[in-house]
mmCIF file with all atom_site columns, C-alpha atoms in Angstrom:
data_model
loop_
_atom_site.group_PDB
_atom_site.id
_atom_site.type_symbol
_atom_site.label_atom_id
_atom_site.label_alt_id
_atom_site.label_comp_id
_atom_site.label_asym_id
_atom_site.label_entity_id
_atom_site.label_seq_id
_atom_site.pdbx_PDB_ins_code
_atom_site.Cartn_x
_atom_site.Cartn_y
_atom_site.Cartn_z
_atom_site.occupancy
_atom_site.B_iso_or_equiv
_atom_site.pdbx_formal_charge
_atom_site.auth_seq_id
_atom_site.auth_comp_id
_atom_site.auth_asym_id
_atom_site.auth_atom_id
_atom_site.pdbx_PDB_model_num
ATOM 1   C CA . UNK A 1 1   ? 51.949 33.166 6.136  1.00 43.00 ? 100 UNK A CA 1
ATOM 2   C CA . UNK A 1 2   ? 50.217 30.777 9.040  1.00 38.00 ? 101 UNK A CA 1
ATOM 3   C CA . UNK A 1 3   ? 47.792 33.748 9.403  1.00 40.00 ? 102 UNK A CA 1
ATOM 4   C CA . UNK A 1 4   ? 47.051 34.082 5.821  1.00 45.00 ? 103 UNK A CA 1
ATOM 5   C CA . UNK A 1 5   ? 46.141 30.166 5.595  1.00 42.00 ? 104 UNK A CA 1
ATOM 6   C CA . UNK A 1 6   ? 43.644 30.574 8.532  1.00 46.00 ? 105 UNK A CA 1
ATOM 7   C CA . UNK A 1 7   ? 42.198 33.478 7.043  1.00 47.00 ? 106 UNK A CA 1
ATOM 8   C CA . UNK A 1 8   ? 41.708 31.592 4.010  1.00 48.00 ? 107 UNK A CA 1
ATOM 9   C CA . UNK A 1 9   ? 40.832 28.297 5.266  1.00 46.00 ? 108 UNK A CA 1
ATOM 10  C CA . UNK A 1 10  ? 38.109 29.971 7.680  1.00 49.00 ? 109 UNK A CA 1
ATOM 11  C CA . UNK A 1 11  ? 36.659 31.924 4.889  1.00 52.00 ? 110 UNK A CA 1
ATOM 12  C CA . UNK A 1 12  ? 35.558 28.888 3.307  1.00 55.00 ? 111 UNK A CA 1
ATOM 13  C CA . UNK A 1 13  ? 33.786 27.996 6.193  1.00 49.00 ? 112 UNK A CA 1
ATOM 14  C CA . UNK A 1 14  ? 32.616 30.977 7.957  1.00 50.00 ? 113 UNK A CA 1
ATOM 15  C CA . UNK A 1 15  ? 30.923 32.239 4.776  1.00 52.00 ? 114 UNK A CA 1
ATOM 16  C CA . UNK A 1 16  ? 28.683 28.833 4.553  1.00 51.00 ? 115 UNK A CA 1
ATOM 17  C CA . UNK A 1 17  ? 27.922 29.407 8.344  1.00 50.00 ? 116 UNK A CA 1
ATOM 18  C CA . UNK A 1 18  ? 26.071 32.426 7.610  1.00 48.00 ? 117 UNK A CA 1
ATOM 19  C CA . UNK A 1 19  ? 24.316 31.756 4.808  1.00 52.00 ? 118 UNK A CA 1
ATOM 20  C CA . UNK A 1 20  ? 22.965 29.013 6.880  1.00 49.00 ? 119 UNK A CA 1
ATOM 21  C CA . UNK A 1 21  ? 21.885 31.127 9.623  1.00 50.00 ? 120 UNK A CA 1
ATOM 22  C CA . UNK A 1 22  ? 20.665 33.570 7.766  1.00 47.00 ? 121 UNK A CA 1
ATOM 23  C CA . UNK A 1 23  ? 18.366 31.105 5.651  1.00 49.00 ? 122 UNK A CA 1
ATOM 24  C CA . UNK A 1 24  ? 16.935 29.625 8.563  1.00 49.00 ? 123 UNK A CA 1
ATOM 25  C CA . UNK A 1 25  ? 13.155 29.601 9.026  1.00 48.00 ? 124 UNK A CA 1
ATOM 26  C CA . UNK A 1 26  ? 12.224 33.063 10.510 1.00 47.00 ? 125 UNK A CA 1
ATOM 27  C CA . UNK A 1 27  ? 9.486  31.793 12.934 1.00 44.00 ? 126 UNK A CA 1
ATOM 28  C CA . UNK A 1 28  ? 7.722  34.517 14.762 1.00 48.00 ? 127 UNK A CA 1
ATOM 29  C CA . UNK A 1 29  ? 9.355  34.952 18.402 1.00 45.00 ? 128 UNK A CA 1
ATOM 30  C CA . UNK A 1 30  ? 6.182  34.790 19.842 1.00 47.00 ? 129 UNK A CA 1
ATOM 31  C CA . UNK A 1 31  ? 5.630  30.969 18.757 1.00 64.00 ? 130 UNK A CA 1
ATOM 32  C CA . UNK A 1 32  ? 8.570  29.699 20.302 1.00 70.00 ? 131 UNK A CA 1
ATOM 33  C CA . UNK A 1 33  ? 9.706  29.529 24.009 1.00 73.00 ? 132 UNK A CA 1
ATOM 34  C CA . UNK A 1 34  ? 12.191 26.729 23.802 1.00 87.00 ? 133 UNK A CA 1
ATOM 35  C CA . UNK A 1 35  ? 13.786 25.147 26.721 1.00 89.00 ? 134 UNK A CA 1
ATOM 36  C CA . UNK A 1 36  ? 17.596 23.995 26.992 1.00 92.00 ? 135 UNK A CA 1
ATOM 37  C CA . UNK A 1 37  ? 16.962 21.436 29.896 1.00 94.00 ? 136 UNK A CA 1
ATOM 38  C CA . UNK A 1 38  ? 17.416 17.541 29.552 1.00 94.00 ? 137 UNK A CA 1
ATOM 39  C CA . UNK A 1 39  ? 19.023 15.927 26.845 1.00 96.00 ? 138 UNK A CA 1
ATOM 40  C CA . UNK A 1 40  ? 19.686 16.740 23.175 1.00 97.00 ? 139 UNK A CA 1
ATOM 41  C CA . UNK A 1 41  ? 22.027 15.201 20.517 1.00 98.00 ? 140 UNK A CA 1
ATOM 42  C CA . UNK A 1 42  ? 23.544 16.939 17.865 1.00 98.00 ? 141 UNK A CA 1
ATOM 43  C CA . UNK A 1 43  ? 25.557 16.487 14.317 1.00 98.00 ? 142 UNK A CA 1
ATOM 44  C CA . UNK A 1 44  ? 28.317 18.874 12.800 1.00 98.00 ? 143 UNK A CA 1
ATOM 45  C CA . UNK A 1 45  ? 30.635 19.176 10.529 1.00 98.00 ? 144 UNK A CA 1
ATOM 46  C CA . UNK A 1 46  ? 34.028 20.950 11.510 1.00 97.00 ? 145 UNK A CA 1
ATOM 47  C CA . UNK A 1 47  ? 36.081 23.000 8.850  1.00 97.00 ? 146 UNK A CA 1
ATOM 48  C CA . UNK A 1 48  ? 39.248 25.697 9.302  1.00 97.00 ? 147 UNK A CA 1
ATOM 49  C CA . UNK A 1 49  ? 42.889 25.598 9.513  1.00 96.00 ? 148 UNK A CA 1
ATOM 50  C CA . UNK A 1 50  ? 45.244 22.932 11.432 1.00 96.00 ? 149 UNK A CA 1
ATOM 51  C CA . UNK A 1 51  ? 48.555 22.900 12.155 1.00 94.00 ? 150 UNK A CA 1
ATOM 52  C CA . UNK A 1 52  ? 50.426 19.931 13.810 1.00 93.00 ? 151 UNK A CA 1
ATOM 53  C CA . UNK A 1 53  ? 54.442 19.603 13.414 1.00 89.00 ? 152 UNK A CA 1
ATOM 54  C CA . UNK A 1 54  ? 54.673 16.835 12.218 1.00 89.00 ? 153 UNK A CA 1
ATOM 55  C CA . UNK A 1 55  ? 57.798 18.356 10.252 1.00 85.00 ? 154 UNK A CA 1
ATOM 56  C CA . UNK A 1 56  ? 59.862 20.846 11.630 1.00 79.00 ? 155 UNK A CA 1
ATOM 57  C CA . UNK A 1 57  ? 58.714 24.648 10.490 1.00 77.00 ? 156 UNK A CA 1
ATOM 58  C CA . UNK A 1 58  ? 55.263 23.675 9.005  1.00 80.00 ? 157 UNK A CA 1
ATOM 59  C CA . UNK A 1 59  ? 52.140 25.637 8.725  1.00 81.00 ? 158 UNK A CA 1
ATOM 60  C CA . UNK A 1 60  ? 49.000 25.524 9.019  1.00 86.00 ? 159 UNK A CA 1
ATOM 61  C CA . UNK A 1 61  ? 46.578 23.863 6.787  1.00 92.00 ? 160 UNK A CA 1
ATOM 62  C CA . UNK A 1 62  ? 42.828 23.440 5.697  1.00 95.00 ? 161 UNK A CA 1
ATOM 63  C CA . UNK A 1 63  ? 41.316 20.782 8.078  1.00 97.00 ? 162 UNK A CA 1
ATOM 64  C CA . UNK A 1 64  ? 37.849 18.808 7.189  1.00 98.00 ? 163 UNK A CA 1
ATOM 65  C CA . UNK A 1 65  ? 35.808 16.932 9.362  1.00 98.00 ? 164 UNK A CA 1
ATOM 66  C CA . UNK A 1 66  ? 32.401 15.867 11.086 1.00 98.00 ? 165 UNK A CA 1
ATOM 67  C CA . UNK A 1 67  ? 31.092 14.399 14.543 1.00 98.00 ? 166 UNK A CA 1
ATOM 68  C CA . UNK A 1 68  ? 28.237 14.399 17.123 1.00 98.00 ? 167 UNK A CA 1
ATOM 69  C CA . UNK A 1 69  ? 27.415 15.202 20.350 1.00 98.00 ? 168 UNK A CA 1
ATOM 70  C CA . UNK A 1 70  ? 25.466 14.776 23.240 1.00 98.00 ? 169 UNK A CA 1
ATOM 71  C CA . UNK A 1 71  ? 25.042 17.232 26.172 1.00 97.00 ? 170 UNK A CA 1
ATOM 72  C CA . UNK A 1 72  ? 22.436 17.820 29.366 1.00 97.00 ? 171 UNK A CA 1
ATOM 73  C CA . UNK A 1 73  ? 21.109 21.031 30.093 1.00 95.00 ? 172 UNK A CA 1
ATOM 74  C CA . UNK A 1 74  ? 21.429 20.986 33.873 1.00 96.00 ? 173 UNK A CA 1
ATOM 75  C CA . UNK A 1 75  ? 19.642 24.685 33.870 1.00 95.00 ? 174 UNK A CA 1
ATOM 76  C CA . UNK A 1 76  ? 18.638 27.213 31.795 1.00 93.00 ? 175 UNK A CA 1
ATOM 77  C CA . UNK A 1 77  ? 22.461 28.316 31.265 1.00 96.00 ? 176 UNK A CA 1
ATOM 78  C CA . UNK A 1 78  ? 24.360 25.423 32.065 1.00 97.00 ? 177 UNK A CA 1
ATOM 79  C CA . UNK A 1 79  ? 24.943 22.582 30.572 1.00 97.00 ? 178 UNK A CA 1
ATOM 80  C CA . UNK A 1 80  ? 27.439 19.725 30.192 1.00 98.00 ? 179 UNK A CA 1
ATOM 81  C CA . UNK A 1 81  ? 29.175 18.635 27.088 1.00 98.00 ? 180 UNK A CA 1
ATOM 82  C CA . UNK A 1 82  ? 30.223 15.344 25.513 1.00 98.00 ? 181 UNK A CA 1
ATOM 83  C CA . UNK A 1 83  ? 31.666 15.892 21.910 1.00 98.00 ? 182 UNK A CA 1
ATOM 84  C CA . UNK A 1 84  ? 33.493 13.515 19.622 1.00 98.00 ? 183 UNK A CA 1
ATOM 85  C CA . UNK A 1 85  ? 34.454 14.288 15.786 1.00 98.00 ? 184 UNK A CA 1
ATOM 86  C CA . UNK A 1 86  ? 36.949 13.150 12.942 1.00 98.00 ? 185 UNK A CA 1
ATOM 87  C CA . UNK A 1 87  ? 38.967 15.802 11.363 1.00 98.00 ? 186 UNK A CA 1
ATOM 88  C CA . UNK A 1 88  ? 41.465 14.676 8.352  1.00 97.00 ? 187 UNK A CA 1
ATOM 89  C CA . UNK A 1 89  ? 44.351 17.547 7.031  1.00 96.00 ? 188 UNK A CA 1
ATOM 90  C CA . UNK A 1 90  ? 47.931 17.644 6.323  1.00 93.00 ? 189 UNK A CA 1
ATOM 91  C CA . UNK A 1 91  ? 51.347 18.425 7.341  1.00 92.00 ? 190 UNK A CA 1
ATOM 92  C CA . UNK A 1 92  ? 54.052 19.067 5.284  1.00 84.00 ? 191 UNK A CA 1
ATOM 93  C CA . UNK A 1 93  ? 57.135 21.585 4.223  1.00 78.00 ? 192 UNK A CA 1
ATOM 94  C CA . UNK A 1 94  ? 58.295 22.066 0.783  1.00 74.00 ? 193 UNK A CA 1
ATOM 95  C CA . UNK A 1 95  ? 57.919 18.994 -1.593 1.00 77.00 ? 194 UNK A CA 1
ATOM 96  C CA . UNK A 1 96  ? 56.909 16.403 1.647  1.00 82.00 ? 195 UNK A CA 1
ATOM 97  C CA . UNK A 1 97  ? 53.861 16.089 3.237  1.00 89.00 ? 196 UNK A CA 1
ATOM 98  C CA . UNK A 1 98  ? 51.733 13.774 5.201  1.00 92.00 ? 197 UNK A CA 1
ATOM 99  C CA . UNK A 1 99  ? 48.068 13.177 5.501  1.00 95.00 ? 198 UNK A CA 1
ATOM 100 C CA . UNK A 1 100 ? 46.962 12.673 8.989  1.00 96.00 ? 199 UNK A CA 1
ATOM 101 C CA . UNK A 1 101 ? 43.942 11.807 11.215 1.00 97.00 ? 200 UNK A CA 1
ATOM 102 C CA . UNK A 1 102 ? 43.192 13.469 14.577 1.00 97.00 ? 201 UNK A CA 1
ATOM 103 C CA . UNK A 1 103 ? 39.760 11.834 16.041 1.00 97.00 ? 202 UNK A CA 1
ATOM 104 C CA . UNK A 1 104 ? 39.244 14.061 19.383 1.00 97.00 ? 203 UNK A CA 1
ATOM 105 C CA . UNK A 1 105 ? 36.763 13.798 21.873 1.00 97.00 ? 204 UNK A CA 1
ATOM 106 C CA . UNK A 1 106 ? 35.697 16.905 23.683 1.00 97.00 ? 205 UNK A CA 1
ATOM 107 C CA . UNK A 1 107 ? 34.217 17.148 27.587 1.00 98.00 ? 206 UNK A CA 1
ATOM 108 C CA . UNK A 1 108 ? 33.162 20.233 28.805 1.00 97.00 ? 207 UNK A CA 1
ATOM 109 C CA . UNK A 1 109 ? 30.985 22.586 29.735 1.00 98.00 ? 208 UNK A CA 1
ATOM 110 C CA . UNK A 1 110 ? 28.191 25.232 28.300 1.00 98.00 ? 209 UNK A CA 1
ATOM 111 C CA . UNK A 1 111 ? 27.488 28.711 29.467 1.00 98.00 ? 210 UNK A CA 1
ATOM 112 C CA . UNK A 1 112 ? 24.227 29.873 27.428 1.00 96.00 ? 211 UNK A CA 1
ATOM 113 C CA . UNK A 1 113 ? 23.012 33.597 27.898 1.00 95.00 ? 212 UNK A CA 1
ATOM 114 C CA . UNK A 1 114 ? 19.071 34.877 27.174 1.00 93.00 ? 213 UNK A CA 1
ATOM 115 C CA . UNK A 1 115 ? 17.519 31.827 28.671 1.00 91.00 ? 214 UNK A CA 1
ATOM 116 C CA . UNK A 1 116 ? 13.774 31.332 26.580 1.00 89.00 ? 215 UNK A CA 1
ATOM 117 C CA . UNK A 1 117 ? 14.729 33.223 23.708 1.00 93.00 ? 216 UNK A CA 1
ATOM 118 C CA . UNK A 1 118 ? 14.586 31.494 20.285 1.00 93.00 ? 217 UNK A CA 1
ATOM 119 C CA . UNK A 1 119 ? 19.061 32.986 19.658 1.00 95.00 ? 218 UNK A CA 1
ATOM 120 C CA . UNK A 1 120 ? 21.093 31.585 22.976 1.00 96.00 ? 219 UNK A CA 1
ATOM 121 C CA . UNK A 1 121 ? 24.792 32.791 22.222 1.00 98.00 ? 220 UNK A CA 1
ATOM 122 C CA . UNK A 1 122 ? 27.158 30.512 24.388 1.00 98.00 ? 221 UNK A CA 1
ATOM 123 C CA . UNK A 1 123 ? 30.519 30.065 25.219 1.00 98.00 ? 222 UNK A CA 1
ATOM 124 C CA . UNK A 1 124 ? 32.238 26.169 25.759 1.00 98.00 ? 223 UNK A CA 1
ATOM 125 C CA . UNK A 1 125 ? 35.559 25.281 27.693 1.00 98.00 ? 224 UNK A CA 1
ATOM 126 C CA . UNK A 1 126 ? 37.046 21.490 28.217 1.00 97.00 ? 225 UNK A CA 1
ATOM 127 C CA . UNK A 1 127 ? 39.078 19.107 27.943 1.00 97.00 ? 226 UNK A CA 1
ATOM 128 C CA . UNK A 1 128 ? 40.164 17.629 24.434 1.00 97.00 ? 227 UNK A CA 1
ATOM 129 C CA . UNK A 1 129 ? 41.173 13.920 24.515 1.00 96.00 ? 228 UNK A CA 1
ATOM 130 C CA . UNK A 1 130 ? 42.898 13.213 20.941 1.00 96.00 ? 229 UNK A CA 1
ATOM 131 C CA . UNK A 1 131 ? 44.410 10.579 18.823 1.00 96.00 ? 230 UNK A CA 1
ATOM 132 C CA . UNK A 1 132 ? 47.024 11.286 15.885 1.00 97.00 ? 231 UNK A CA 1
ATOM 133 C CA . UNK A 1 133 ? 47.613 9.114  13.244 1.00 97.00 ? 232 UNK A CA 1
ATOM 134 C CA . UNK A 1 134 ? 49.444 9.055  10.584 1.00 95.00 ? 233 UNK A CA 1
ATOM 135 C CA . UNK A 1 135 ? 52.116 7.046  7.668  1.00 94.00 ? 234 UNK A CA 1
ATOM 136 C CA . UNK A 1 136 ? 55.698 7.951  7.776  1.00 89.00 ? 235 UNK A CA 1
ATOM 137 C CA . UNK A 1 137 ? 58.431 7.057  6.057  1.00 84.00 ? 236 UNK A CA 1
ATOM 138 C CA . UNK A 1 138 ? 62.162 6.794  7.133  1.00 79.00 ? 237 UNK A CA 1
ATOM 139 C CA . UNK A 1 139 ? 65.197 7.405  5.161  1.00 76.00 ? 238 UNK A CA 1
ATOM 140 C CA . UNK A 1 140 ? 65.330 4.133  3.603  1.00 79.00 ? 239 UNK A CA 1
ATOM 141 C CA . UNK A 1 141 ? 61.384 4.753  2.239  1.00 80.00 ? 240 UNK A CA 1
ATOM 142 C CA . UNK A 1 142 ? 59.776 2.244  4.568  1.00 87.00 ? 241 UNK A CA 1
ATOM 143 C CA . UNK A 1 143 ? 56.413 3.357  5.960  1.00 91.00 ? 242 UNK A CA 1
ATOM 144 C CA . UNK A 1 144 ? 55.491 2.848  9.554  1.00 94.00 ? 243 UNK A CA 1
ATOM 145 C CA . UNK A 1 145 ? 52.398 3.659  11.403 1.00 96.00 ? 244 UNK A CA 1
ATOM 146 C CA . UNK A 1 146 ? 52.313 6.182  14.191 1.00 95.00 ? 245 UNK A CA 1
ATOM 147 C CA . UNK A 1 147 ? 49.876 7.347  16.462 1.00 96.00 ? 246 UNK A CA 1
ATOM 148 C CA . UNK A 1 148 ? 50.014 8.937  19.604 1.00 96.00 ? 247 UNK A CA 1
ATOM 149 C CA . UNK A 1 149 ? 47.268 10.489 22.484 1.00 94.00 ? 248 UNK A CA 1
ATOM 150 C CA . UNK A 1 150 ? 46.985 13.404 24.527 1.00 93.00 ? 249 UNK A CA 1
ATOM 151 C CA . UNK A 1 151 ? 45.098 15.744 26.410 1.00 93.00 ? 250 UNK A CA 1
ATOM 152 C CA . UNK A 1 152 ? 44.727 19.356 25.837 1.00 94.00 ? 251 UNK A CA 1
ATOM 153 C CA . UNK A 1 153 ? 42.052 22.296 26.481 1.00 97.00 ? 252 UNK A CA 1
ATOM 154 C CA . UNK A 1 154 ? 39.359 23.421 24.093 1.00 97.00 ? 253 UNK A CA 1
ATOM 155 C CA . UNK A 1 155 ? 36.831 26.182 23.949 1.00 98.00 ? 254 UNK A CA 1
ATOM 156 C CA . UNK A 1 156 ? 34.319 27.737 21.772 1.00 98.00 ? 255 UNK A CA 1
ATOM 157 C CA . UNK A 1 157 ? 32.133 30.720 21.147 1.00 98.00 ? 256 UNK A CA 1
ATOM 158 C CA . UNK A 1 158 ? 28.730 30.414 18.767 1.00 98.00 ? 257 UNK A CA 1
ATOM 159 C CA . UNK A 1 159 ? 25.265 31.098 18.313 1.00 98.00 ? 258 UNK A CA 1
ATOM 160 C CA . UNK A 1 160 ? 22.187 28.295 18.827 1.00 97.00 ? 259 UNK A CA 1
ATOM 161 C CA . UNK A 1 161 ? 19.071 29.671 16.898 1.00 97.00 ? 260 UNK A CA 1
ATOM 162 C CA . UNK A 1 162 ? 15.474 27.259 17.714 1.00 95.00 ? 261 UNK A CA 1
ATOM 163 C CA . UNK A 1 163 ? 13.428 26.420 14.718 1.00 94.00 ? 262 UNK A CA 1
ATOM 164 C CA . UNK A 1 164 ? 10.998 24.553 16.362 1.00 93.00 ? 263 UNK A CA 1
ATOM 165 C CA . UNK A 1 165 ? 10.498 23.341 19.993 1.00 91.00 ? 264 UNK A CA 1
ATOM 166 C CA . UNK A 1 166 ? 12.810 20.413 19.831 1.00 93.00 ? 265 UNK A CA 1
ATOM 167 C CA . UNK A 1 167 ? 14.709 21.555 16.915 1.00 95.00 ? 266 UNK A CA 1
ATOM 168 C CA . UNK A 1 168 ? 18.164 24.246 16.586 1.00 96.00 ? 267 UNK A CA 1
ATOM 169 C CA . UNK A 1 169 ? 20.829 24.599 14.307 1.00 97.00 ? 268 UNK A CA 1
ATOM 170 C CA . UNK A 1 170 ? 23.918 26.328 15.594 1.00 97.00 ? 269 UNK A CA 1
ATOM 171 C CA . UNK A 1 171 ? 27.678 27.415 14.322 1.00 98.00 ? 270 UNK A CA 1
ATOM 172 C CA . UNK A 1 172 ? 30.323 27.988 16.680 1.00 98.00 ? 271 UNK A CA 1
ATOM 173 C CA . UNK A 1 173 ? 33.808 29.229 16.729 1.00 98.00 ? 272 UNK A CA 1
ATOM 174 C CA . UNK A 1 174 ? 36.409 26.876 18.062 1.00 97.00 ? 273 UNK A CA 1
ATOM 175 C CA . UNK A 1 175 ? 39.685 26.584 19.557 1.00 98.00 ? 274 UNK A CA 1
ATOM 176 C CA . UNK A 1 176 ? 41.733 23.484 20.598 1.00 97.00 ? 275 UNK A CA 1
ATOM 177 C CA . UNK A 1 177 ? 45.924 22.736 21.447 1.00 96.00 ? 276 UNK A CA 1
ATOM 178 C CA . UNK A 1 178 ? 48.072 20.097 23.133 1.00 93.00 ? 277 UNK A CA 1
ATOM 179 C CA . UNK A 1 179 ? 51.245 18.410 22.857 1.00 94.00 ? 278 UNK A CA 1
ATOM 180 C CA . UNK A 1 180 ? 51.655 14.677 21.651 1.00 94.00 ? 279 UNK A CA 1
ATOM 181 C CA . UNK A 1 181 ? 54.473 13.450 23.625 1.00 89.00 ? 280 UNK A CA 1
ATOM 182 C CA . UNK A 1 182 ? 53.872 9.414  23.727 1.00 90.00 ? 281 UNK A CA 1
ATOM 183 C CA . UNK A 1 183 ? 54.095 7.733  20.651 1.00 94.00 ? 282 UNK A CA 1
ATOM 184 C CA . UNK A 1 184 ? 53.300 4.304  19.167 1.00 95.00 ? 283 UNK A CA 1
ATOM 185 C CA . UNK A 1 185 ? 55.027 2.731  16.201 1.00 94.00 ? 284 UNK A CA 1
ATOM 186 C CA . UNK A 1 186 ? 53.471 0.209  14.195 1.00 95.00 ? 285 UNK A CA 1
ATOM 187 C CA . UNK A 1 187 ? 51.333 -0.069 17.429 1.00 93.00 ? 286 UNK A CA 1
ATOM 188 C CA . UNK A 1 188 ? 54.359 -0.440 19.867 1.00 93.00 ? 287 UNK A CA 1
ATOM 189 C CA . UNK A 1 189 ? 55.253 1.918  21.983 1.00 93.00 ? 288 UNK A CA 1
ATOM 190 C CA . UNK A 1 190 ? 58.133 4.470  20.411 1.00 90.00 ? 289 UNK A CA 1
ATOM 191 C CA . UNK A 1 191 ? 60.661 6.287  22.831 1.00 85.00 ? 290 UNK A CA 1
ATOM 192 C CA . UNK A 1 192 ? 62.945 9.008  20.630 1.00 83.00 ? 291 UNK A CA 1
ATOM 193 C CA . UNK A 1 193 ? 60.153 10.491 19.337 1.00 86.00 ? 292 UNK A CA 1
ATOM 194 C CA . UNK A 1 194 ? 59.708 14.087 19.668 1.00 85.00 ? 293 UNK A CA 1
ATOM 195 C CA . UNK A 1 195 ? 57.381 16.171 21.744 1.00 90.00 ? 294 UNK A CA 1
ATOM 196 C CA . UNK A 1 196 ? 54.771 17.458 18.867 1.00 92.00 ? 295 UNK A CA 1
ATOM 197 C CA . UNK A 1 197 ? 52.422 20.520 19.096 1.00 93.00 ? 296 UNK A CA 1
ATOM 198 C CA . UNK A 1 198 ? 49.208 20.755 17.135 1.00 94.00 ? 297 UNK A CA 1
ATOM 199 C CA . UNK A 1 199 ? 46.261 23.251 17.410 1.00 95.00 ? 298 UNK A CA 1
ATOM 200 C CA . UNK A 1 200 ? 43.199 23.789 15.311 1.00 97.00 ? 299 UNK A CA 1
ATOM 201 C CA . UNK A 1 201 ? 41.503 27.037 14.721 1.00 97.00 ? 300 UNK A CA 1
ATOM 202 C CA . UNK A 1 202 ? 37.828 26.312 13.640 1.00 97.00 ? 301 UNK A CA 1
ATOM 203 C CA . UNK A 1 203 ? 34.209 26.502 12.539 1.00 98.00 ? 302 UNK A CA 1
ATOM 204 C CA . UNK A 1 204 ? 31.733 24.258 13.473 1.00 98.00 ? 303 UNK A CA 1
ATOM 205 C CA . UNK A 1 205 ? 27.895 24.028 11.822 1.00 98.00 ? 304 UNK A CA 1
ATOM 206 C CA . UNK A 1 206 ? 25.287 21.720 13.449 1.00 98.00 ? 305 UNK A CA 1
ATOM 207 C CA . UNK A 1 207 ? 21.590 20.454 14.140 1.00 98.00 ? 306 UNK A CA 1
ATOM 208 C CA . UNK A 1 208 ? 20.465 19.455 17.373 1.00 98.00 ? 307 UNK A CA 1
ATOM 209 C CA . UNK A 1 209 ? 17.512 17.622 18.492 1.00 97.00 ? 308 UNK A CA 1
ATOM 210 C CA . UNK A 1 210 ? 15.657 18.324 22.300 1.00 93.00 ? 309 UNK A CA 1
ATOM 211 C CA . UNK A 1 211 ? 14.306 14.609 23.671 1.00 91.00 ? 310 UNK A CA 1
ATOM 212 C CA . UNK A 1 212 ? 13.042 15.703 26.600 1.00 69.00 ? 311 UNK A CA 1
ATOM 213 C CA . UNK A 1 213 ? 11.553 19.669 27.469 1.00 56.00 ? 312 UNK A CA 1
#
């Protein structure tokens, strides 16, 4: 069933990742010999399939979000990584369920293959920092805020295509776990409350802008 929901939730967002791609500005190859050095910034939004426990024997669902980024091309296949987005989705079994935030700041860095060519595949690995937050009620209905941090590990897989010089869009493939294991309630901190797994399997479609070449 978890499988089927990615599949599903991914299709919604792969599908608009290609058509994107593919209706990109074919500039002739010959116009174009972009560099990845210096510093670029970047805007995305993030879709696909989440899936954090916060009741026992959930699944995964659709996850929605959007963020920026800012990296430095160190050389033509390196460069370093500094990602933070807001993603929104939704935990629940049976008739509960509970709406949840996970903001998550990525550092990392970028392997980029073809260096000079307009289409740079790469591949990303890090470190995810994350905050959960969410509204839960006890057995007597009261609500209570909790929220909680971690660390985990991240990487992705995608495709950066230049339209201009200073200009690329790009859609990557992403992957990111961790276990929330310190909790705050009502912005105290909580002992008793148990170790929590979450993990995202996603899609993530962005423009980035070159300032220096």
């Amino acid at each position: 069933m978890l499988y089927s929901v990615r599949r599903a939730a991914l299709s919604r967002v792969a599908l608009p990742l290609a058509a994107l791609l593919i209706a990109a500005p074919l500039l002739p190859a010959q116009s174009l010999s972009p560099s990845t050095l210096g510093i670029s910034a970047q805007v995305h939004g993030v879709g696909g399939t989440m899936n954090t426990a916060i009741y026992t024997g959930v699944g995964g669902n659709a996850a929605f979000g959007f963020g920026g980024e800012i990296a430095y091309g160190a050389s033509p296949r390196l460069s370093l990584v500094g990602r933070l987005a807001r993603i929104t989705s939704t935990s629940g079994v049976a008739t509960k369920s509970t709406d949840y935030t996970m903001v998550q700041g990525d550092l990392g860095l970028r392997w980029m293959s073809m260096p000079g060519a307009r289409v740079r595949p790469f591949a990303e690995a890090g470190l995810a920092l994350r905050r959960l937050a969410f509204e839960y009620a006890n057995a007597q209905g009261v609500l209570s805020d909790y929220s909680a941090f971690n660390g985990g590990a991240t990487a992705s897989v995608g495709v950066m295509i230049f339209q201009t010089e200073t200009m690329s869009v790009e859609g990557a493939g992403s992957y990111t776990s961790g276990n929330f294991s310190t909790w705050k309630v009502n912005g105290e901190p909580a002992a008793g409350v148990a170790q929590m797994p979450s993990e995202m399997l996603g899609v993530r479609i962005g423009v980035r802008y070159w300032f220096s070449k």
